[in-house]
Coordinates of C-alpha atoms in Angstrom, one line a residue:
X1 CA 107.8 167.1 92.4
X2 CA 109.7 165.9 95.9
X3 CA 106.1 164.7 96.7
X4 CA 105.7 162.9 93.9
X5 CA 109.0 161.3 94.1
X6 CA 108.4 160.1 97.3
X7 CA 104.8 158.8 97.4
X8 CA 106.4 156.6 94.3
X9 CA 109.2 155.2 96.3
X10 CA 107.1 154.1 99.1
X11 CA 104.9 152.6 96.9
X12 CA 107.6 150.7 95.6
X13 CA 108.7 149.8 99.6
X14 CA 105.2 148.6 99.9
X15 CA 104.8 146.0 96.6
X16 CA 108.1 145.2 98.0
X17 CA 106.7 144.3 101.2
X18 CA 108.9 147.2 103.7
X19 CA 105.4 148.6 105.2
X20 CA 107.7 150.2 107.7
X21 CA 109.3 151.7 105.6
X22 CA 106.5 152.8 103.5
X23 CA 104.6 154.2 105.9
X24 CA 107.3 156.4 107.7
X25 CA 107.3 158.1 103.9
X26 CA 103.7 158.0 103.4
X27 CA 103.3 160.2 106.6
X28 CA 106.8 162.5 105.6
X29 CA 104.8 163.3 102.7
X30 CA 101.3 164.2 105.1
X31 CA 103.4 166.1 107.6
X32 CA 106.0 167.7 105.5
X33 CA 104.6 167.6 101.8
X34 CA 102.6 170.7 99.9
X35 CA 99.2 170.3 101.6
X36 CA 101.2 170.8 104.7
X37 CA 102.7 174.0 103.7
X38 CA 99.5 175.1 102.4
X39 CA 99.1 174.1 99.0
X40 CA 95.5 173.4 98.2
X41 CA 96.2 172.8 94.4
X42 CA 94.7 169.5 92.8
X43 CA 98.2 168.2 92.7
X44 CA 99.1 168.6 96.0
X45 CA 95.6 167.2 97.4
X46 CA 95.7 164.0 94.6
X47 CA 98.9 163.1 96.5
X48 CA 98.1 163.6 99.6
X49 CA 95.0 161.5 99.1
X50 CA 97.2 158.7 98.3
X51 CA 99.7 159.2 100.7
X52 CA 96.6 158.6 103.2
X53 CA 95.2 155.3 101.2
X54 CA 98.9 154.3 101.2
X55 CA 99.5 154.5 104.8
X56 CA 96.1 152.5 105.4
X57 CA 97.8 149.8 103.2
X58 CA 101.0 149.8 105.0
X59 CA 99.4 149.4 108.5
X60 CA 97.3 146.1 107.1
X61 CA 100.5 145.0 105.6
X62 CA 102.2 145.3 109.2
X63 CA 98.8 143.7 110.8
X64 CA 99.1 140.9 108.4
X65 CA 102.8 140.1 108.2
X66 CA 103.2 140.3 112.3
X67 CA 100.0 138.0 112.5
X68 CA 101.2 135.2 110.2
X69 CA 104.8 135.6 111.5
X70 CA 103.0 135.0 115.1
X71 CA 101.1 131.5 114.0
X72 CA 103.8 130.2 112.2
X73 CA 105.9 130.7 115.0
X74 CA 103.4 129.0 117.4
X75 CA 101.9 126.3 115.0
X76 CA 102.9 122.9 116.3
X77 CA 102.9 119.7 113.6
X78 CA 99.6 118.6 111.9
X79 CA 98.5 122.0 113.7
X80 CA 95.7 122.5 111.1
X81 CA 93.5 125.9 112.4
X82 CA 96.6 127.6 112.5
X83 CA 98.2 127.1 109.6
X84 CA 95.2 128.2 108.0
X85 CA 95.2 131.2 109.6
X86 CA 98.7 132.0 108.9
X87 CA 97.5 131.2 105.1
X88 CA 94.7 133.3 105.4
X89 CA 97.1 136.2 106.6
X90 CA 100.0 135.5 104.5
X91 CA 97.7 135.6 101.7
X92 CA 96.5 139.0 103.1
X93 CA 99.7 140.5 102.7
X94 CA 100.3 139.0 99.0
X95 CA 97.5 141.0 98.1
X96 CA 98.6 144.0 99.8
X97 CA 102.7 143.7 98.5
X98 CA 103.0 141.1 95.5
X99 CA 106.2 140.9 95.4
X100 CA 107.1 140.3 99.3
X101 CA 109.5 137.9 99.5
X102 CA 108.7 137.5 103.4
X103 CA 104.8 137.2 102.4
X104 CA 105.6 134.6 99.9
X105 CA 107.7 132.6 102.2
X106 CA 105.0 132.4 105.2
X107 CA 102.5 131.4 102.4
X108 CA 105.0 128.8 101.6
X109 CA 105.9 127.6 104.7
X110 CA 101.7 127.6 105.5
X111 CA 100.8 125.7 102.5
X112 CA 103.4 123.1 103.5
X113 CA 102.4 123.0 107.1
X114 CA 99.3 122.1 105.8
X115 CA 100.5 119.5 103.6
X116 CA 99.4 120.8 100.5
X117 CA 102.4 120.1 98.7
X118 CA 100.8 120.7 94.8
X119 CA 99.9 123.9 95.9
X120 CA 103.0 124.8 97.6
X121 CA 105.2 123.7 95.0
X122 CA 102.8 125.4 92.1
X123 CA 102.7 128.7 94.0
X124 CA 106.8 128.5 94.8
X125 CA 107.5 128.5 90.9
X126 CA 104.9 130.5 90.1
X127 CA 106.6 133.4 92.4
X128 CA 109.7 132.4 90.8
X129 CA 109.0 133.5 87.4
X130 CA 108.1 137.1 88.9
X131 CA 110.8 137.4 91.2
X132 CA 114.1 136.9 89.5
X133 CA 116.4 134.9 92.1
X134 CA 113.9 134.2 94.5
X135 CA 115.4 130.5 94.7
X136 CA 118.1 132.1 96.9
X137 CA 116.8 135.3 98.4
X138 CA 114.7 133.3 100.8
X139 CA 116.9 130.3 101.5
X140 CA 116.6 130.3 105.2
X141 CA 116.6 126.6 106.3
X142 CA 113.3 126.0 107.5
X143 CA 111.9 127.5 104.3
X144 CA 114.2 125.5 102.4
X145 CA 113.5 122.4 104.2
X146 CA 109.6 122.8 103.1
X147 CA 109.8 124.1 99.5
X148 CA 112.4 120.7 98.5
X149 CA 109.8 118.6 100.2
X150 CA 106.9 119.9 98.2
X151 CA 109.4 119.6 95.2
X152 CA 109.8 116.3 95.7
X153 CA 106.7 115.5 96.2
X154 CA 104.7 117.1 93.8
X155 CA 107.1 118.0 91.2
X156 CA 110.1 115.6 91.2
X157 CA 111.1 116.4 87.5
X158 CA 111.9 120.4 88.8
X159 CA 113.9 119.0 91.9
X160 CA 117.7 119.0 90.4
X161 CA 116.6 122.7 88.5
X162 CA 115.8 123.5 92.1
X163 CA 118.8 122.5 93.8
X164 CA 121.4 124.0 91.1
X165 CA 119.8 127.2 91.1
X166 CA 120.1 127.6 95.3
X167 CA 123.9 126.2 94.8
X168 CA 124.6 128.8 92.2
X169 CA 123.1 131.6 94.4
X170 CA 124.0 130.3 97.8
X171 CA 127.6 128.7 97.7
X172 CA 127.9 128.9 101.6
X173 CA 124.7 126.4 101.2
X174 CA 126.3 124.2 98.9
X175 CA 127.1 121.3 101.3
X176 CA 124.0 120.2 102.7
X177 CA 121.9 121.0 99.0
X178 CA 124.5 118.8 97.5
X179 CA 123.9 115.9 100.3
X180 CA 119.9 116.8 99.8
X181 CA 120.3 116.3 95.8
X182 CA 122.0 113.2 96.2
X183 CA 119.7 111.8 98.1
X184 CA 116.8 113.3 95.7
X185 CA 118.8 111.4 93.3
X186 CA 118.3 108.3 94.4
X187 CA 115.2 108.5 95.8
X188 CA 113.9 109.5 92.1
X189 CA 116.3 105.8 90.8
X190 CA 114.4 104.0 93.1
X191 CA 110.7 105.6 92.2
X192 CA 111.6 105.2 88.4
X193 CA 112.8 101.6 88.7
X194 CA 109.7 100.4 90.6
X195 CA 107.0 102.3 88.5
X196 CA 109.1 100.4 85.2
X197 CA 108.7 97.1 87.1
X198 CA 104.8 97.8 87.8
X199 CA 104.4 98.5 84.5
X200 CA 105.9 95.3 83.7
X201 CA 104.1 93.8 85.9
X202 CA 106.6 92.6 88.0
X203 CA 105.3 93.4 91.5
X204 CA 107.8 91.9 93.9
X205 CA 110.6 94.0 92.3
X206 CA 108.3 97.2 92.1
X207 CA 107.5 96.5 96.0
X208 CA 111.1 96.1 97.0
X209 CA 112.1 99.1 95.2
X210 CA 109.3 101.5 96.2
X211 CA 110.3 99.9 100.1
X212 CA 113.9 100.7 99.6
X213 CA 112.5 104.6 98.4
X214 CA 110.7 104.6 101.8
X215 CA 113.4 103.6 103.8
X216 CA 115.1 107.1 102.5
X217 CA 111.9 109.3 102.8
X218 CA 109.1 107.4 104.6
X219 CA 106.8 109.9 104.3
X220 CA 106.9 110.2 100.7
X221 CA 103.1 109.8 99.7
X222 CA 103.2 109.5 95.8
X223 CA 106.1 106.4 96.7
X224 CA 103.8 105.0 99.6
X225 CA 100.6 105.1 97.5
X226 CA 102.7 103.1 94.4
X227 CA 103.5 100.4 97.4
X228 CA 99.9 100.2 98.1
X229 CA 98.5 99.9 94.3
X230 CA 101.4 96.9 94.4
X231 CA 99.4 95.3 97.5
X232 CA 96.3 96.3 96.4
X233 CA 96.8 94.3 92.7
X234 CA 98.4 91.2 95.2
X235 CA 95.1 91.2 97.4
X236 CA 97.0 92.3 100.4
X237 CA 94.4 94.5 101.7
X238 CA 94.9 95.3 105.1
X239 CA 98.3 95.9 104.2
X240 CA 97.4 97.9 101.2
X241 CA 94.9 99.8 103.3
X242 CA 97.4 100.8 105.9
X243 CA 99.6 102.5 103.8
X244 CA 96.7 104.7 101.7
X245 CA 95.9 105.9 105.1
X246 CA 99.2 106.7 106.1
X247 CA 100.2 108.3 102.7
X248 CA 96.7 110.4 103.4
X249 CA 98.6 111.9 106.9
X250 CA 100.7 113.2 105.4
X251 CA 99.2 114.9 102.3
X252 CA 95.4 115.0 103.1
X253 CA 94.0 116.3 100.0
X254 CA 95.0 112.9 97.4
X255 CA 91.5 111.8 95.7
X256 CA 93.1 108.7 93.7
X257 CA 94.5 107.2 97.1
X258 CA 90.8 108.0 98.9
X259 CA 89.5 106.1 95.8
X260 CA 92.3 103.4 96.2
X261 CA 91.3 103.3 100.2
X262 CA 87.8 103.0 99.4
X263 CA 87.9 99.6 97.2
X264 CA 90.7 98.5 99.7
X265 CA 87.9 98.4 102.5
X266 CA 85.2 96.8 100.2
X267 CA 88.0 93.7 99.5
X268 CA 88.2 93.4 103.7
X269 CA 84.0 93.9 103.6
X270 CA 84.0 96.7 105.5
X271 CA 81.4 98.3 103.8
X272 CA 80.3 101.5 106.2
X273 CA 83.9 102.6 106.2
X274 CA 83.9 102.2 102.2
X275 CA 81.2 104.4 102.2
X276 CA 82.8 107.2 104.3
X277 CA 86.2 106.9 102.2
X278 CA 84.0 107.1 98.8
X279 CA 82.7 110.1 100.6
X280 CA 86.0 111.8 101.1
X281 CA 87.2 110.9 97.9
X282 CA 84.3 113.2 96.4
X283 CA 85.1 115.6 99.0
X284 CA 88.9 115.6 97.5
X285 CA 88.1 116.3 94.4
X286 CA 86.1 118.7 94.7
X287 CA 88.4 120.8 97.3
X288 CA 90.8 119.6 94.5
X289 CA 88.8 120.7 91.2
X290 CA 89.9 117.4 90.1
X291 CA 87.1 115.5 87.8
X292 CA 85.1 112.3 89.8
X293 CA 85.7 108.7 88.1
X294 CA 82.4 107.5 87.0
X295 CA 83.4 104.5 87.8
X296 CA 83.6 105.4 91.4
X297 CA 80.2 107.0 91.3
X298 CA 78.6 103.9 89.9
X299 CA 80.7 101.8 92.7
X300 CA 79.4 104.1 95.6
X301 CA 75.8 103.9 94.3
X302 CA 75.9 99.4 93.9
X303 CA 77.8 99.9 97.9
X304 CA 75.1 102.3 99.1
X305 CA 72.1 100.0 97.6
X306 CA 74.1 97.3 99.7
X307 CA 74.5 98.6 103.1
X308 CA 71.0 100.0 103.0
X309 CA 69.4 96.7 102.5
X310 CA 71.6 95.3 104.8
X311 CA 70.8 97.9 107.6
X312 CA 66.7 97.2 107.0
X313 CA 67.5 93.4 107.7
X314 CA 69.7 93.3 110.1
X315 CA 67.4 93.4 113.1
X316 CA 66.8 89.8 112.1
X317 CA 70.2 88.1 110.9
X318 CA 72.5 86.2 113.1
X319 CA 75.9 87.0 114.1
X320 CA 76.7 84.1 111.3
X321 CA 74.1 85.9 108.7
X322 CA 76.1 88.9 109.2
X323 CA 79.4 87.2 108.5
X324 CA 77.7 85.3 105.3
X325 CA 76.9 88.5 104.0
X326 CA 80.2 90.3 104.3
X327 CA 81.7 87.4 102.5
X328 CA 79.7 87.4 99.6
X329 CA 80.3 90.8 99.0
X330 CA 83.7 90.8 99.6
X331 CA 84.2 87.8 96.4
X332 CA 81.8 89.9 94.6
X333 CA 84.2 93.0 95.1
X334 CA 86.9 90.9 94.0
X335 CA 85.6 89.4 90.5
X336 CA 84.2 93.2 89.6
X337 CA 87.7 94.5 90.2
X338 CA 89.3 92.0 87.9
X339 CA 86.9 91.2 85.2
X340 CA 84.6 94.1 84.4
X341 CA 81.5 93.6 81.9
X342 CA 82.2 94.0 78.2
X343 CA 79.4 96.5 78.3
X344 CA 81.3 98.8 80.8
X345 CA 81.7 101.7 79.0
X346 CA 78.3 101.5 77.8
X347 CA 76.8 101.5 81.4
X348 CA 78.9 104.1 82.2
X349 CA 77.3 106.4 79.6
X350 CA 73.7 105.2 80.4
X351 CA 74.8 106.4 83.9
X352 CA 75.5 109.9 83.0
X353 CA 73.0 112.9 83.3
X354 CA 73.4 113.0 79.4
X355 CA 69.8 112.0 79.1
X356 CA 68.7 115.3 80.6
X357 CA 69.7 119.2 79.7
X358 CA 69.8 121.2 82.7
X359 CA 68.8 124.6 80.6
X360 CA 65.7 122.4 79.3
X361 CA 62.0 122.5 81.8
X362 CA 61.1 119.5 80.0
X363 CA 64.0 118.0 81.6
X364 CA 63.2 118.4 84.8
X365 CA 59.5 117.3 84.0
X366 CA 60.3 114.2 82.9
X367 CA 63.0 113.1 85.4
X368 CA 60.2 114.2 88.2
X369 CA 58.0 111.8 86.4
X370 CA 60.3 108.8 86.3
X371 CA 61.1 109.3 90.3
X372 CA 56.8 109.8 90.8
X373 CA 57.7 113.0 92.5
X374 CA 56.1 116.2 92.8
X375 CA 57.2 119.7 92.5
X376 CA 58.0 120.7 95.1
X377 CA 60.1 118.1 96.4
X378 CA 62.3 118.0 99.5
X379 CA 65.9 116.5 99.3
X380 CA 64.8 113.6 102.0
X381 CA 61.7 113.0 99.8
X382 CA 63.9 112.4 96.7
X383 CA 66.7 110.3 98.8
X384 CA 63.8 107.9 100.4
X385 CA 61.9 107.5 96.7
X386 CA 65.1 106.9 94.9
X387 CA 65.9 104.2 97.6
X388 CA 63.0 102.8 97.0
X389 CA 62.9 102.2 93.0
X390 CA 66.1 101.5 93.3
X391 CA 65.8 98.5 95.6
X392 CA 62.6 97.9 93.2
X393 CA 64.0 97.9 90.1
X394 CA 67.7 96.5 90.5
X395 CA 68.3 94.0 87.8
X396 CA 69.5 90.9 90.1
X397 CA 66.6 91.3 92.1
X398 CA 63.8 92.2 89.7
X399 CA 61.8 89.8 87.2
X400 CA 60.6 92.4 85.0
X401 CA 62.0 92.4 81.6
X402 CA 62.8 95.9 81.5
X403 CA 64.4 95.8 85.3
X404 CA 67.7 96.9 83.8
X405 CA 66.5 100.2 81.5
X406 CA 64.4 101.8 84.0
X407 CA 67.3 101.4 86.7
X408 CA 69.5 103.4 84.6
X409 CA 66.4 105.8 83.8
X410 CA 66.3 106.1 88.2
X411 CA 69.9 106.7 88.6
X412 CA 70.3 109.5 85.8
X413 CA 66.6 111.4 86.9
X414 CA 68.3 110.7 90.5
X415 CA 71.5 112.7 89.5
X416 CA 70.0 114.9 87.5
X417 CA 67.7 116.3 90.4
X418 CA 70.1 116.1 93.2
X419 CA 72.7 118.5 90.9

């Protein structure tokens, strides 16, 4: 029964997170307990089989908690590799003892490191809700510091909740939370006043106000990427452009600012590093799970057709050939973004890989045929073809008739086979 009692209580320590203290009972219970005194009953050895697992558990909790505590302690800003590995070890220990609060807060403090504020806000209430006053149990400064940023950031409407629950729990706190809400006070005024005025279309009071919000919190990226959709819709470009990247520094994983980047760069003409921003915006959402715009996909597509004709020409254009054709595109970025097609939903669904099943062979038969590929096809094989009918078949550069069904028929075989 004493056995029993114990290898419960340090099982307790360790979901707790003490693996100290777990593991000084686990071993009481190897050197002291019934197996020691010679009990060889089922009992006995059933406890003293988990006394053993337990102490294995309580070492890796140790290993785990010292190791993150160690890259924490020696990550410097924007210090990416280790953040992640104090993530990696911090998640280790979560595992290993749910409901450390010290395991919790270095996953916290990681995922902020990292500037993944969505997920360090998501995983702070999340721990909440099992950990009754965990608002105030880990309210050490630096913690604090990180966890109202990631608030703020990524859930602004939870922000006051926050603060009222850590002065409830933490009086001696209760100046500098009260300074901190007052200025999460305002800087929420400021955001709410210039999304009303966007929406209103009144852009030069919507970019003094989201200015103003910057002025308080300059590395707010939700406010910075507002002031660049403002400059964006003005043609400000370069200006617009500026700001997406900077609101990227400092939260790196933001697909609908990648996406904003991206057309940004095709208003200035700079088409190759369009290309790589349309890149990382797919890259974003899927590290994000967050579903691609078609629209971009059918943007990326028209800007890859473009560069790659460019590229097999320009061995021959002048320096003003080049210029010329950076121009053009740039106007033709311009009118798309303001005045899409009537039939733009239409396209879009002509686009899609709806014309194929992906559980049907037939499928696959016919989108081989359509590219004129075989079999056994390599992925630079189907890249190079596509390129090919594409450039063939585009409707502004093809007389045929039908140009403008069977480049839709290429592009959804094309996604269909690269899937």
């Amino acid at each position: 029964l004493k056995d029993r009692l114990l290898v419960r209580t340090a099982r307790c320590r360790l979901q707790l997170g003490d693996a100290a203290g777990a593991e000084d009972i686990f071993v009481k219970v190897l050197n002291q307990g019934a197996t020691a005194m010679g009990d060889a009953s089922d009992t006995a050895v059933a406890l003293a089989s988990e006394a053993i697992e337990g102490q294995e558990r309580a070492r890796a909790l140790g290993k785990a908690l010292r190791s993150a505590r160690k890259m924490l302690s020696s990550a410097l800003e924007n210090d990416t590799q280790t953040f992640s590995i104090c993530l990696e070890r911090a998640s280790e220990a979560m595992k290993l003892a749910p409901l450390s609060t010290e395991a919790a807060g270095l996953k916290c403090r990681a995922l902020c490191g990292l500037r993944l504020w969505p997920a360090a806000a998501g995983f702070h209430k999340q721990y909440c809700e099992q950990i009754e006053n965990y608002h105030g149990t880990a309210l050490d400064r630096g913690l604090s510091q990180d966890v109202l940023r990631a608030y703020s950031y990524a859930a602004p409407e939870s922000v006051a909740l926050l603060l009222r629950r850590w002065i409830e729990q933490r009086p001696r706190s209760s100046h500098w939370i009260q300074e901190a809400e007052a200025k999460q006070s305002q800087l929420l005024q400021l955001k709410t006043s210039g999304d009303t005025a966007t929406k209103s279309k009144q852009f030069a009071a919507a970019e003094q106000m989201y200015r103003s919000a910057l002025d308080l919190d300059p590395e707010h990226p939700t406010i910075r990427a507002n002031l660049a959709a403002i400059l964006q819709a003005s043609g400000r470009y370069n200006e617009a452009a500026n700001h997406c990247r900077k609101a990227i520094s400092f939260q790196p994983v933001y697909p609908r600012l990648r996406l904003r980047l991206a057309r940004c760069l095709i208003g200035m003409g700079q088409i190759e590093q369009a290309l790589d921003a349309y890149q990382a915006y797919f890259n974003d959402c899927k590290a994000s799970e967050t579903q691609i715009d078609p629209a971009a996909t059918l943007e990326y597509s028209n800007l890859y057709e473009t560069a790659t004709e460019k590229h097999q020409k320009q061995d021959n254009w002048s320096e003003d050939e080049q210029r010329s054709f950076y121009e053009n595109y740039r106007i033709y970025a311009q009118r798309f973004a303001k005045n899409r097609p009537p039939s733009w939903d239409q396209k879009k669904e002509d686009t899609s890989t709806s014309h194929y099943d992906q559980n049907t062979p037939s499928s696959r038969t016919a989108a081989l045929k359509v590219l004129g590929i075989s079999e056994n096809f390599s992925l630079t094989e189907l890249k190079r073809r596509y390129r090919e009918l594409i450039l063939l078949y585009h409707p502004d550069k093809s007389s045929e008739p039908d140009s403008d069904v069977k480049f839709r028929q290429i592009r959804s075989a094309y996604q269909y086979l690269i899937q």
